[in-house]
Amino acid sequence: MKRIITVQDISCVGKCSLTVALPVISAMGVEACVLPTAVLSTHTAFKGFTFRDLTQDISKITEHWKSEKISFDAIYTGYLGSFEQIELMHSLIKDFGRGGTHVIVDPCMGDNGALYSGFTPDFAKAMAGLCSEAEVIVPNLTEASFMLGIPYIANGYTKEYIEDLLKKLSELGSRKVVLKGISFDDKKLGIASYDSQTQKINWYFHEKMQQSFHGTGDIFASVLTGALVRGMSLDKACRLAADFVVESIKATLSHKDYNWYGVDFESAIPYLLSQLYHCE
């Protein structure tokens, strides 16, 4: 069985980060190992949440893994809360990212044209440095703009602009780029992926849902990672991940009293598995 290590925070209540990555990757038939960067009582959309930083534990955990000669088929990083954690990820990739190990970086640090609270443009530059060591990066338009140091454009951009953005992101050092949240009209939302070796760009658009939920970016990146480790092409992995997010939102909205804090991805897992084996 393939094995992924995913590095993110864990919210005890709230469907995001590790509480999404662990069940989704496991359901896809891949062993999901975790390296928690912090523990929160809930995710940050709740008020009054507790937070415990686990930065000081990361090196101790990875040193134990090295002593046990544990290896991984993929390293997948999500939300990282500090410069120190980014530096620790450089060490993680150096120690465990050898050979054919996939390295996927989801640079979770902003959306809708702004960085999350506590992050700065300097942090975005540091994240760009981590992306330089990845095989695949999965930014949204906000994160892409901050990592490249260019103005964020919310709408009205062209296909040529997105293609140029993909190529500039690949120049950070990552072979493959997946850019999320692209929209040219009010009805469709999509993604574009780029492989710098083949110079091929793939586009995929799906129905734009009228309501957004916390954690869907984490779901997308988790499915993408699981699919790539199973040997799926980048384009097919992107399509599967995007379709699963849409199905999860639809499942959520089908309930009269749905949870506001995350999507009902659990009910959509049978759909994910049926599509996963169909795509393979």
PDB file of C-alpha atoms in Angstrom:
ATOM      1  CA  MET A   1       0.000   0.000   0.000  1.00  0.00           C
ATOM      2  CA  LYS A   2       1.208   3.493  -0.879  1.00  0.00           C
ATOM      3  CA  ARG A   3       1.918   5.829   2.036  1.00  0.00           C
ATOM      4  CA  ILE A   4       1.425   9.607   2.257  1.00  0.00           C
ATOM      5  CA  ILE A   5       2.608  11.912   5.022  1.00  0.00           C
ATOM      6  CA  THR A   6       0.446  15.006   5.284  1.00  0.00           C
ATOM      7  CA  VAL A   7       1.573  17.989   7.347  1.00  0.00           C
ATOM      8  CA  GLN A   8      -1.176  20.324   8.540  1.00  0.00           C
ATOM      9  CA  ASP A   9      -2.974  21.534  11.647  1.00  0.00           C
ATOM     10  CA  ILE A  10      -5.850  19.570  13.156  1.00  0.00           C
ATOM     11  CA  SER A  11      -9.122  21.100  14.310  1.00  0.00           C
ATOM     12  CA  CYS A  12     -10.996  18.915  16.784  1.00  0.00           C
ATOM     13  CA  VAL A  13     -14.300  20.199  15.339  1.00  0.00           C
ATOM     14  CA  GLY A  14     -14.485  21.576  11.821  1.00  0.00           C
ATOM     15  CA  LYS A  15     -13.926  19.847   8.508  1.00  0.00           C
ATOM     16  CA  CYS A  16     -10.589  21.046   7.229  1.00  0.00           C
ATOM     17  CA  SER A  17      -6.874  20.251   7.213  1.00  0.00           C
ATOM     18  CA  LEU A  18      -6.107  16.880   8.820  1.00  0.00           C
ATOM     19  CA  THR A  19      -9.715  16.050   9.681  1.00  0.00           C
ATOM     20  CA  VAL A  20     -10.334  16.082   5.923  1.00  0.00           C
ATOM     21  CA  ALA A  21      -7.020  14.736   4.627  1.00  0.00           C
ATOM     22  CA  LEU A  22      -6.911  11.656   6.844  1.00  0.00           C
ATOM     23  CA  PRO A  23     -10.334  10.165   5.976  1.00  0.00           C
ATOM     24  CA  VAL A  24     -10.266  11.159   2.303  1.00  0.00           C
ATOM     25  CA  ILE A  25      -6.818   9.767   1.566  1.00  0.00           C
ATOM     26  CA  SER A  26      -7.554   6.616   3.568  1.00  0.00           C
ATOM     27  CA  ALA A  27     -10.813   6.060   1.669  1.00  0.00           C
ATOM     28  CA  MET A  28      -8.824   6.224  -1.568  1.00  0.00           C
ATOM     29  CA  GLY A  29      -6.855   3.160  -0.507  1.00  0.00           C
ATOM     30  CA  VAL A  30      -3.690   4.979   0.495  1.00  0.00           C
ATOM     31  CA  GLU A  31      -2.132   4.930   3.962  1.00  0.00           C
ATOM     32  CA  ALA A  32      -2.415   8.407   5.470  1.00  0.00           C
ATOM     33  CA  CYS A  33       0.219   9.327   8.051  1.00  0.00           C
ATOM     34  CA  VAL A  34      -0.045  12.689   9.793  1.00  0.00           C
ATOM     35  CA  LEU A  35       2.316  15.301  11.173  1.00  0.00           C
ATOM     36  CA  PRO A  36       0.160  17.816  13.088  1.00  0.00           C
ATOM     37  CA  THR A  37       1.538  21.359  13.190  1.00  0.00           C
ATOM     38  CA  ALA A  38      -1.025  22.589  15.740  1.00  0.00           C
ATOM     39  CA  VAL A  39      -4.156  21.462  17.569  1.00  0.00           C
ATOM     40  CA  LEU A  40      -7.232  23.704  17.629  1.00  0.00           C
ATOM     41  CA  SER A  41     -10.506  23.123  19.440  1.00  0.00           C
ATOM     42  CA  THR A  42     -12.316  24.204  16.255  1.00  0.00           C
ATOM     43  CA  HIS A  43     -11.255  25.793  13.019  1.00  0.00           C
ATOM     44  CA  THR A  44     -10.824  29.538  12.950  1.00  0.00           C
ATOM     45  CA  ALA A  45     -14.311  30.388  11.674  1.00  0.00           C
ATOM     46  CA  PHE A  46     -15.555  29.674  15.207  1.00  0.00           C
ATOM     47  CA  LYS A  47     -15.127  32.253  17.949  1.00  0.00           C
ATOM     48  CA  GLY A  48     -12.981  31.635  21.014  1.00  0.00           C
ATOM     49  CA  PHE A  49     -11.130  28.594  19.671  1.00  0.00           C
ATOM     50  CA  THR A  50      -8.144  27.197  21.556  1.00  0.00           C
ATOM     51  CA  PHE A  51      -4.764  26.782  19.862  1.00  0.00           C
ATOM     52  CA  ARG A  52      -1.673  24.764  20.753  1.00  0.00           C
ATOM     53  CA  ASP A  53       1.431  25.138  18.601  1.00  0.00           C
ATOM     54  CA  LEU A  54       3.257  21.851  17.959  1.00  0.00           C
ATOM     55  CA  THR A  55       6.277  23.282  16.157  1.00  0.00           C
ATOM     56  CA  GLN A  56       8.686  22.054  18.845  1.00  0.00           C
ATOM     57  CA  ASP A  57       7.474  18.467  18.383  1.00  0.00           C
ATOM     58  CA  ILE A  58       8.012  18.264  14.624  1.00  0.00           C
ATOM     59  CA  SER A  59      11.762  17.562  14.632  1.00  0.00           C
ATOM     60  CA  LYS A  60      11.415  14.989  17.415  1.00  0.00           C
ATOM     61  CA  ILE A  61       8.786  13.130  15.404  1.00  0.00           C
ATOM     62  CA  THR A  62      10.775  13.157  12.172  1.00  0.00           C
ATOM     63  CA  GLU A  63      13.966  12.044  13.935  1.00  0.00           C
ATOM     64  CA  HIS A  64      12.076   9.037  15.280  1.00  0.00           C
ATOM     65  CA  TRP A  65      10.863   8.226  11.776  1.00  0.00           C
ATOM     66  CA  LYS A  66      14.421   8.342  10.489  1.00  0.00           C
ATOM     67  CA  SER A  67      15.573   5.975  13.217  1.00  0.00           C
ATOM     68  CA  GLU A  68      12.789   3.575  12.192  1.00  0.00           C
ATOM     69  CA  LYS A  69      13.731   3.967   8.497  1.00  0.00           C
ATOM     70  CA  ILE A  70      10.162   4.961   7.610  1.00  0.00           C
ATOM     71  CA  SER A  71       9.659   6.206   4.058  1.00  0.00           C
ATOM     72  CA  PHE A  72       6.792   7.839   2.209  1.00  0.00           C
ATOM     73  CA  ASP A  73       5.501   7.753  -1.353  1.00  0.00           C
ATOM     74  CA  ALA A  74       4.356  11.360  -1.055  1.00  0.00           C
ATOM     75  CA  ILE A  75       4.799  14.401   1.157  1.00  0.00           C
ATOM     76  CA  TYR A  76       1.775  16.691   1.198  1.00  0.00           C
ATOM     77  CA  THR A  77       1.908  19.976   3.096  1.00  0.00           C
ATOM     78  CA  GLY A  78      -1.066  22.205   3.823  1.00  0.00           C
ATOM     79  CA  TYR A  79      -1.522  25.097   6.233  1.00  0.00           C
ATOM     80  CA  LEU A  80       1.763  26.102   7.880  1.00  0.00           C
ATOM     81  CA  GLY A  81       1.558  28.727  10.592  1.00  0.00           C
ATOM     82  CA  SER A  82       5.059  30.207  10.807  1.00  0.00           C
ATOM     83  CA  PHE A  83       8.410  30.774   9.120  1.00  0.00           C
ATOM     84  CA  GLU A  84       9.876  28.105  11.390  1.00  0.00           C
ATOM     85  CA  GLN A  85       7.386  25.526  10.177  1.00  0.00           C
ATOM     86  CA  ILE A  86       8.265  26.341   6.573  1.00  0.00           C
ATOM     87  CA  GLU A  87      11.941  25.788   7.368  1.00  0.00           C
ATOM     88  CA  LEU A  88      11.093  22.475   8.999  1.00  0.00           C
ATOM     89  CA  MET A  89       9.327  21.434   5.794  1.00  0.00           C
ATOM     90  CA  HIS A  90      12.535  22.079   3.846  1.00  0.00           C
ATOM     91  CA  SER A  91      14.229  19.617   6.203  1.00  0.00           C
ATOM     92  CA  LEU A  92      11.367  17.125   5.878  1.00  0.00           C
ATOM     93  CA  ILE A  93      11.638  17.159   2.099  1.00  0.00           C
ATOM     94  CA  LYS A  94      15.410  16.769   2.280  1.00  0.00           C
ATOM     95  CA  ASP A  95      15.145  13.787   4.632  1.00  0.00           C
ATOM     96  CA  PHE A  96      12.126  11.989   3.168  1.00  0.00           C
ATOM     97  CA  GLY A  97      11.631  13.368  -0.343  1.00  0.00           C
ATOM     98  CA  ARG A  98      14.238  11.339  -2.138  1.00  0.00           C
ATOM     99  CA  GLY A  99      13.846   9.031  -5.116  1.00  0.00           C
ATOM    100  CA  GLY A 100      10.338   8.805  -6.491  1.00  0.00           C
ATOM    101  CA  THR A 101       8.603  10.527  -3.581  1.00  0.00           C
ATOM    102  CA  HIS A 102       5.961  12.996  -4.734  1.00  0.00           C
ATOM    103  CA  VAL A 103       6.057  16.408  -3.036  1.00  0.00           C
ATOM    104  CA  ILE A 104       2.779  18.352  -3.121  1.00  0.00           C
ATOM    105  CA  VAL A 105       2.567  21.805  -1.542  1.00  0.00           C
ATOM    106  CA  ASP A 106      -0.779  23.499  -0.970  1.00  0.00           C
ATOM    107  CA  PRO A 107       0.319  27.035   0.032  1.00  0.00           C
ATOM    108  CA  CYS A 108      -2.681  27.748   2.268  1.00  0.00           C
ATOM    109  CA  MET A 109      -2.304  31.379   3.295  1.00  0.00           C
ATOM    110  CA  GLY A 110      -4.983  33.538   1.698  1.00  0.00           C
ATOM    111  CA  ASP A 111      -8.126  33.958  -0.391  1.00  0.00           C
ATOM    112  CA  ASN A 112     -10.254  36.653  -2.011  1.00  0.00           C
ATOM    113  CA  GLY A 113      -7.275  38.945  -2.509  1.00  0.00           C
ATOM    114  CA  ALA A 114      -6.007  38.974   1.096  1.00  0.00           C
ATOM    115  CA  LEU A 115      -3.646  36.938   3.226  1.00  0.00           C
ATOM    116  CA  TYR A 116      -5.009  35.198   6.297  1.00  0.00           C
ATOM    117  CA  SER A 117      -4.542  36.908   9.648  1.00  0.00           C
ATOM    118  CA  GLY A 118      -0.928  36.896  10.841  1.00  0.00           C
ATOM    119  CA  PHE A 119       0.605  36.334   7.393  1.00  0.00           C
ATOM    120  CA  THR A 120       2.678  38.931   5.541  1.00  0.00           C
ATOM    121  CA  PRO A 121       4.153  39.378   2.045  1.00  0.00           C
ATOM    122  CA  ASP A 122       7.449  38.111   3.476  1.00  0.00           C
ATOM    123  CA  PHE A 123       5.695  34.932   4.556  1.00  0.00           C
ATOM    124  CA  ALA A 124       4.382  34.546   1.004  1.00  0.00           C
ATOM    125  CA  LYS A 125       7.970  34.786  -0.271  1.00  0.00           C
ATOM    126  CA  ALA A 126       9.028  32.081   2.173  1.00  0.00           C
ATOM    127  CA  MET A 127       6.156  29.895   0.969  1.00  0.00           C
ATOM    128  CA  ALA A 128       7.287  30.480  -2.604  1.00  0.00           C
ATOM    129  CA  GLY A 129      10.663  29.133  -1.526  1.00  0.00           C
ATOM    130  CA  LEU A 130       9.005  25.959  -0.252  1.00  0.00           C
ATOM    131  CA  CYS A 131       7.078  25.648  -3.507  1.00  0.00           C
ATOM    132  CA  SER A 132      10.413  25.635  -5.343  1.00  0.00           C
ATOM    133  CA  GLU A 133      11.059  22.179  -3.860  1.00  0.00           C
ATOM    134  CA  ALA A 134       7.678  20.714  -4.803  1.00  0.00           C
ATOM    135  CA  GLU A 135       6.710  18.542  -7.717  1.00  0.00           C
ATOM    136  CA  VAL A 136       3.171  19.943  -7.631  1.00  0.00           C
ATOM    137  CA  ILE A 137       1.847  23.176  -6.117  1.00  0.00           C
ATOM    138  CA  VAL A 138      -1.852  23.963  -5.623  1.00  0.00           C
ATOM    139  CA  PRO A 139      -2.391  27.710  -5.084  1.00  0.00           C
ATOM    140  CA  ASN A 140      -5.500  29.778  -5.607  1.00  0.00           C
ATOM    141  CA  LEU A 141      -5.324  33.123  -7.410  1.00  0.00           C
ATOM    142  CA  THR A 142      -4.678  35.061  -4.194  1.00  0.00           C
ATOM    143  CA  GLU A 143      -1.802  32.832  -3.126  1.00  0.00           C
ATOM    144  CA  ALA A 144      -0.354  32.866  -6.623  1.00  0.00           C
ATOM    145  CA  SER A 145      -0.368  36.663  -6.715  1.00  0.00           C
ATOM    146  CA  PHE A 146       1.329  37.050  -3.336  1.00  0.00           C
ATOM    147  CA  MET A 147       3.988  34.436  -4.086  1.00  0.00           C
ATOM    148  CA  LEU A 148       4.792  36.150  -7.380  1.00  0.00           C
ATOM    149  CA  GLY A 149       4.625  39.639  -5.877  1.00  0.00           C
ATOM    150  CA  ILE A 150       2.084  40.887  -8.416  1.00  0.00           C
ATOM    151  CA  PRO A 151      -1.303  42.622  -7.961  1.00  0.00           C
ATOM    152  CA  TYR A 152      -4.298  40.386  -7.366  1.00  0.00           C
ATOM    153  CA  ILE A 153      -6.965  40.502 -10.074  1.00  0.00           C
ATOM    154  CA  ALA A 154     -10.370  39.302  -8.892  1.00  0.00           C
ATOM    155  CA  ASN A 155     -12.115  39.086 -12.253  1.00  0.00           C
ATOM    156  CA  GLY A 156     -11.973  40.299 -15.809  1.00  0.00           C
ATOM    157  CA  TYR A 157      -8.726  38.453 -16.509  1.00  0.00           C
ATOM    158  CA  THR A 158      -8.163  36.589 -19.766  1.00  0.00           C
ATOM    159  CA  LYS A 159      -7.156  33.050 -20.626  1.00  0.00           C
ATOM    160  CA  GLU A 160      -3.759  34.393 -21.685  1.00  0.00           C
ATOM    161  CA  TYR A 161      -3.304  36.005 -18.263  1.00  0.00           C
ATOM    162  CA  ILE A 162      -3.939  32.679 -16.502  1.00  0.00           C
ATOM    163  CA  GLU A 163      -1.554  30.865 -18.848  1.00  0.00           C
ATOM    164  CA  ASP A 164       1.147  33.413 -18.091  1.00  0.00           C
ATOM    165  CA  LEU A 165       0.461  33.046 -14.357  1.00  0.00           C
ATOM    166  CA  LEU A 166       0.894  29.271 -14.596  1.00  0.00           C
ATOM    167  CA  LYS A 167       4.239  29.612 -16.323  1.00  0.00           C
ATOM    168  CA  LYS A 168       5.489  32.196 -13.839  1.00  0.00           C
ATOM    169  CA  LEU A 169       4.475  29.929 -10.955  1.00  0.00           C
ATOM    170  CA  SER A 170       6.381  27.032 -12.496  1.00  0.00           C
ATOM    171  CA  GLU A 171       9.450  29.267 -12.635  1.00  0.00           C
ATOM    172  CA  LEU A 172       9.445  29.194  -8.838  1.00  0.00           C
ATOM    173  CA  GLY A 173      10.790  25.658  -9.290  1.00  0.00           C
ATOM    174  CA  SER A 174       7.811  23.314  -9.267  1.00  0.00           C
ATOM    175  CA  ARG A 175       7.375  21.103 -12.294  1.00  0.00           C
ATOM    176  CA  LYS A 176       3.573  21.072 -12.127  1.00  0.00           C
ATOM    177  CA  VAL A 177       1.147  23.840 -11.162  1.00  0.00           C
ATOM    178  CA  VAL A 178      -2.545  23.530 -10.362  1.00  0.00           C
ATOM    179  CA  LEU A 179      -4.288  26.906 -10.167  1.00  0.00           C
ATOM    180  CA  LYS A 180      -7.698  26.915  -8.444  1.00  0.00           C
ATOM    181  CA  GLY A 181     -10.670  29.260  -8.490  1.00  0.00           C
ATOM    182  CA  ILE A 182     -10.602  30.384 -12.122  1.00  0.00           C
ATOM    183  CA  SER A 183     -13.799  31.839 -13.551  1.00  0.00           C
ATOM    184  CA  PHE A 184     -14.562  33.604 -16.816  1.00  0.00           C
ATOM    185  CA  ASP A 185     -18.334  33.846 -16.268  1.00  0.00           C
ATOM    186  CA  ASP A 186     -21.002  33.558 -13.564  1.00  0.00           C
ATOM    187  CA  LYS A 187     -21.898  29.928 -14.269  1.00  0.00           C
ATOM    188  CA  LYS A 188     -18.606  28.040 -14.283  1.00  0.00           C
ATOM    189  CA  LEU A 189     -15.679  27.718 -11.896  1.00  0.00           C
ATOM    190  CA  GLY A 190     -12.558  25.807 -12.704  1.00  0.00           C
ATOM    191  CA  ILE A 191      -8.916  24.957 -12.532  1.00  0.00           C
ATOM    192  CA  ALA A 192      -5.965  25.029 -14.868  1.00  0.00           C
ATOM    193  CA  SER A 193      -2.983  22.709 -14.615  1.00  0.00           C
ATOM    194  CA  TYR A 194       0.414  23.094 -16.244  1.00  0.00           C
ATOM    195  CA  ASP A 195       3.327  20.707 -16.713  1.00  0.00           C
ATOM    196  CA  SER A 196       6.516  22.655 -17.402  1.00  0.00           C
ATOM    197  CA  GLN A 197       8.231  19.633 -18.979  1.00  0.00           C
ATOM    198  CA  THR A 198       5.560  19.013 -21.594  1.00  0.00           C
ATOM    199  CA  GLN A 199       4.435  22.684 -21.562  1.00  0.00           C
ATOM    200  CA  LYS A 200       0.866  21.395 -21.719  1.00  0.00           C
ATOM    201  CA  ILE A 201      -1.977  23.314 -20.070  1.00  0.00           C
ATOM    202  CA  ASN A 202      -5.226  21.547 -19.193  1.00  0.00           C
ATOM    203  CA  TRP A 203      -8.453  23.321 -18.294  1.00  0.00           C
ATOM    204  CA  TYR A 204     -11.438  21.959 -16.412  1.00  0.00           C
ATOM    205  CA  PHE A 205     -14.601  23.854 -15.521  1.00  0.00           C
ATOM    206  CA  HIS A 206     -17.581  22.706 -13.493  1.00  0.00           C
ATOM    207  CA  GLU A 207     -20.801  24.148 -12.162  1.00  0.00           C
ATOM    208  CA  LYS A 208     -20.201  27.188  -9.930  1.00  0.00           C
ATOM    209  CA  MET A 209     -21.928  26.531  -6.622  1.00  0.00           C
ATOM    210  CA  GLN A 210     -23.734  29.526  -5.160  1.00  0.00           C
ATOM    211  CA  GLN A 211     -22.538  28.819  -1.637  1.00  0.00           C
ATOM    212  CA  SER A 212     -18.986  28.297  -0.423  1.00  0.00           C
ATOM    213  CA  PHE A 213     -17.810  26.336   2.590  1.00  0.00           C
ATOM    214  CA  HIS A 214     -14.741  26.141   4.798  1.00  0.00           C
ATOM    215  CA  GLY A 215     -12.306  23.331   3.971  1.00  0.00           C
ATOM    216  CA  THR A 216     -13.124  22.639   0.330  1.00  0.00           C
ATOM    217  CA  GLY A 217      -9.604  23.608  -0.733  1.00  0.00           C
ATOM    218  CA  ASP A 218      -8.238  20.998   1.663  1.00  0.00           C
ATOM    219  CA  ILE A 219     -10.592  18.394   0.193  1.00  0.00           C
ATOM    220  CA  PHE A 220      -9.429  19.251  -3.320  1.00  0.00           C
ATOM    221  CA  ALA A 221      -5.722  18.985  -2.429  1.00  0.00           C
ATOM    222  CA  SER A 222      -6.248  15.727  -0.533  1.00  0.00           C
ATOM    223  CA  VAL A 223      -8.041  14.020  -3.415  1.00  0.00           C
ATOM    224  CA  LEU A 224      -5.481  15.370  -5.859  1.00  0.00           C
ATOM    225  CA  THR A 225      -2.632  13.951  -3.766  1.00  0.00           C
ATOM    226  CA  GLY A 226      -4.282  10.567  -3.315  1.00  0.00           C
ATOM    227  CA  ALA A 227      -5.010  10.294  -7.030  1.00  0.00           C
ATOM    228  CA  LEU A 228      -1.466  11.228  -8.052  1.00  0.00           C
ATOM    229  CA  VAL A 229      -0.001   8.646  -5.678  1.00  0.00           C
ATOM    230  CA  ARG A 230      -2.280   6.035  -7.204  1.00  0.00           C
ATOM    231  CA  GLY A 231      -0.750   6.840 -10.587  1.00  0.00           C
ATOM    232  CA  MET A 232      -3.433   9.047 -12.093  1.00  0.00           C
ATOM    233  CA  SER A 233      -2.416  11.787 -14.523  1.00  0.00           C
ATOM    234  CA  LEU A 234      -2.422  15.379 -13.287  1.00  0.00           C
ATOM    235  CA  ASP A 235      -5.380  16.311 -15.493  1.00  0.00           C
ATOM    236  CA  LYS A 236      -7.514  13.359 -14.357  1.00  0.00           C
ATOM    237  CA  ALA A 237      -6.554  13.939 -10.726  1.00  0.00           C
ATOM    238  CA  CYS A 238      -7.661  17.577 -10.978  1.00  0.00           C
ATOM    239  CA  ARG A 239     -10.981  16.610 -12.530  1.00  0.00           C
ATOM    240  CA  LEU A 240     -11.655  13.987  -9.865  1.00  0.00           C
ATOM    241  CA  ALA A 241     -10.780  16.395  -7.045  1.00  0.00           C
ATOM    242  CA  ALA A 242     -12.958  19.185  -8.450  1.00  0.00           C
ATOM    243  CA  ASP A 243     -15.940  16.903  -9.057  1.00  0.00           C
ATOM    244  CA  PHE A 244     -15.712  15.487  -5.530  1.00  0.00           C
ATOM    245  CA  VAL A 245     -15.767  18.988  -4.047  1.00  0.00           C
ATOM    246  CA  VAL A 246     -18.912  19.796  -6.053  1.00  0.00           C
ATOM    247  CA  GLU A 247     -20.590  16.541  -4.995  1.00  0.00           C
ATOM    248  CA  SER A 248     -19.681  17.241  -1.368  1.00  0.00           C
ATOM    249  CA  ILE A 249     -21.274  20.690  -1.524  1.00  0.00           C
ATOM    250  CA  LYS A 250     -24.395  19.267  -3.165  1.00  0.00           C
ATOM    251  CA  ALA A 251     -24.632  16.618  -0.450  1.00  0.00           C
ATOM    252  CA  THR A 252     -24.341  19.338   2.194  1.00  0.00           C
ATOM    253  CA  LEU A 253     -27.049  21.518   0.678  1.00  0.00           C
ATOM    254  CA  SER A 254     -29.407  18.541   0.419  1.00  0.00           C
ATOM    255  CA  HIS A 255     -29.813  18.617   4.204  1.00  0.00           C
ATOM    256  CA  LYS A 256     -32.303  21.074   5.658  1.00  0.00           C
ATOM    257  CA  ASP A 257     -30.121  21.785   8.694  1.00  0.00           C
ATOM    258  CA  TYR A 258     -26.662  21.372   7.239  1.00  0.00           C
ATOM    259  CA  ASN A 259     -23.500  22.227   9.157  1.00  0.00           C
ATOM    260  CA  TRP A 260     -22.272  25.702   8.303  1.00  0.00           C
ATOM    261  CA  TYR A 261     -18.680  24.896   9.264  1.00  0.00           C
ATOM    262  CA  GLY A 262     -17.863  22.310   6.598  1.00  0.00           C
ATOM    263  CA  VAL A 263     -19.172  20.120   3.810  1.00  0.00           C
ATOM    264  CA  ASP A 264     -20.718  16.671   4.035  1.00  0.00           C
ATOM    265  CA  PHE A 265     -17.844  15.008   2.190  1.00  0.00           C
ATOM    266  CA  GLU A 266     -18.521  11.748   4.063  1.00  0.00           C
ATOM    267  CA  SER A 267     -21.770  11.172   2.143  1.00  0.00           C
ATOM    268  CA  ALA A 268     -19.957  11.797  -1.150  1.00  0.00           C
ATOM    269  CA  ILE A 269     -17.181   9.248  -0.564  1.00  0.00           C
ATOM    270  CA  PRO A 270     -19.029   6.475  -2.459  1.00  0.00           C
ATOM    271  CA  TYR A 271     -19.114   8.837  -5.450  1.00  0.00           C
ATOM    272  CA  LEU A 272     -15.378   9.476  -5.059  1.00  0.00           C
ATOM    273  CA  LEU A 273     -14.558   5.784  -5.042  1.00  0.00           C
ATOM    274  CA  SER A 274     -16.774   4.985  -8.026  1.00  0.00           C
ATOM    275  CA  GLN A 275     -15.111   7.744 -10.039  1.00  0.00           C
ATOM    276  CA  LEU A 276     -11.636   6.852  -8.815  1.00  0.00           C
ATOM    277  CA  TYR A 277     -11.804   3.302 -10.119  1.00  0.00           C
ATOM    278  CA  HIS A 278     -13.583   4.439 -13.287  1.00  0.00           C
ATOM    279  CA  CYS A 279     -10.784   6.917 -14.046  1.00  0.00           C
ATOM    280  CA  GLU A 280      -8.089   4.293 -13.471  1.00  0.00           C
TER     281      GLU A 280
END
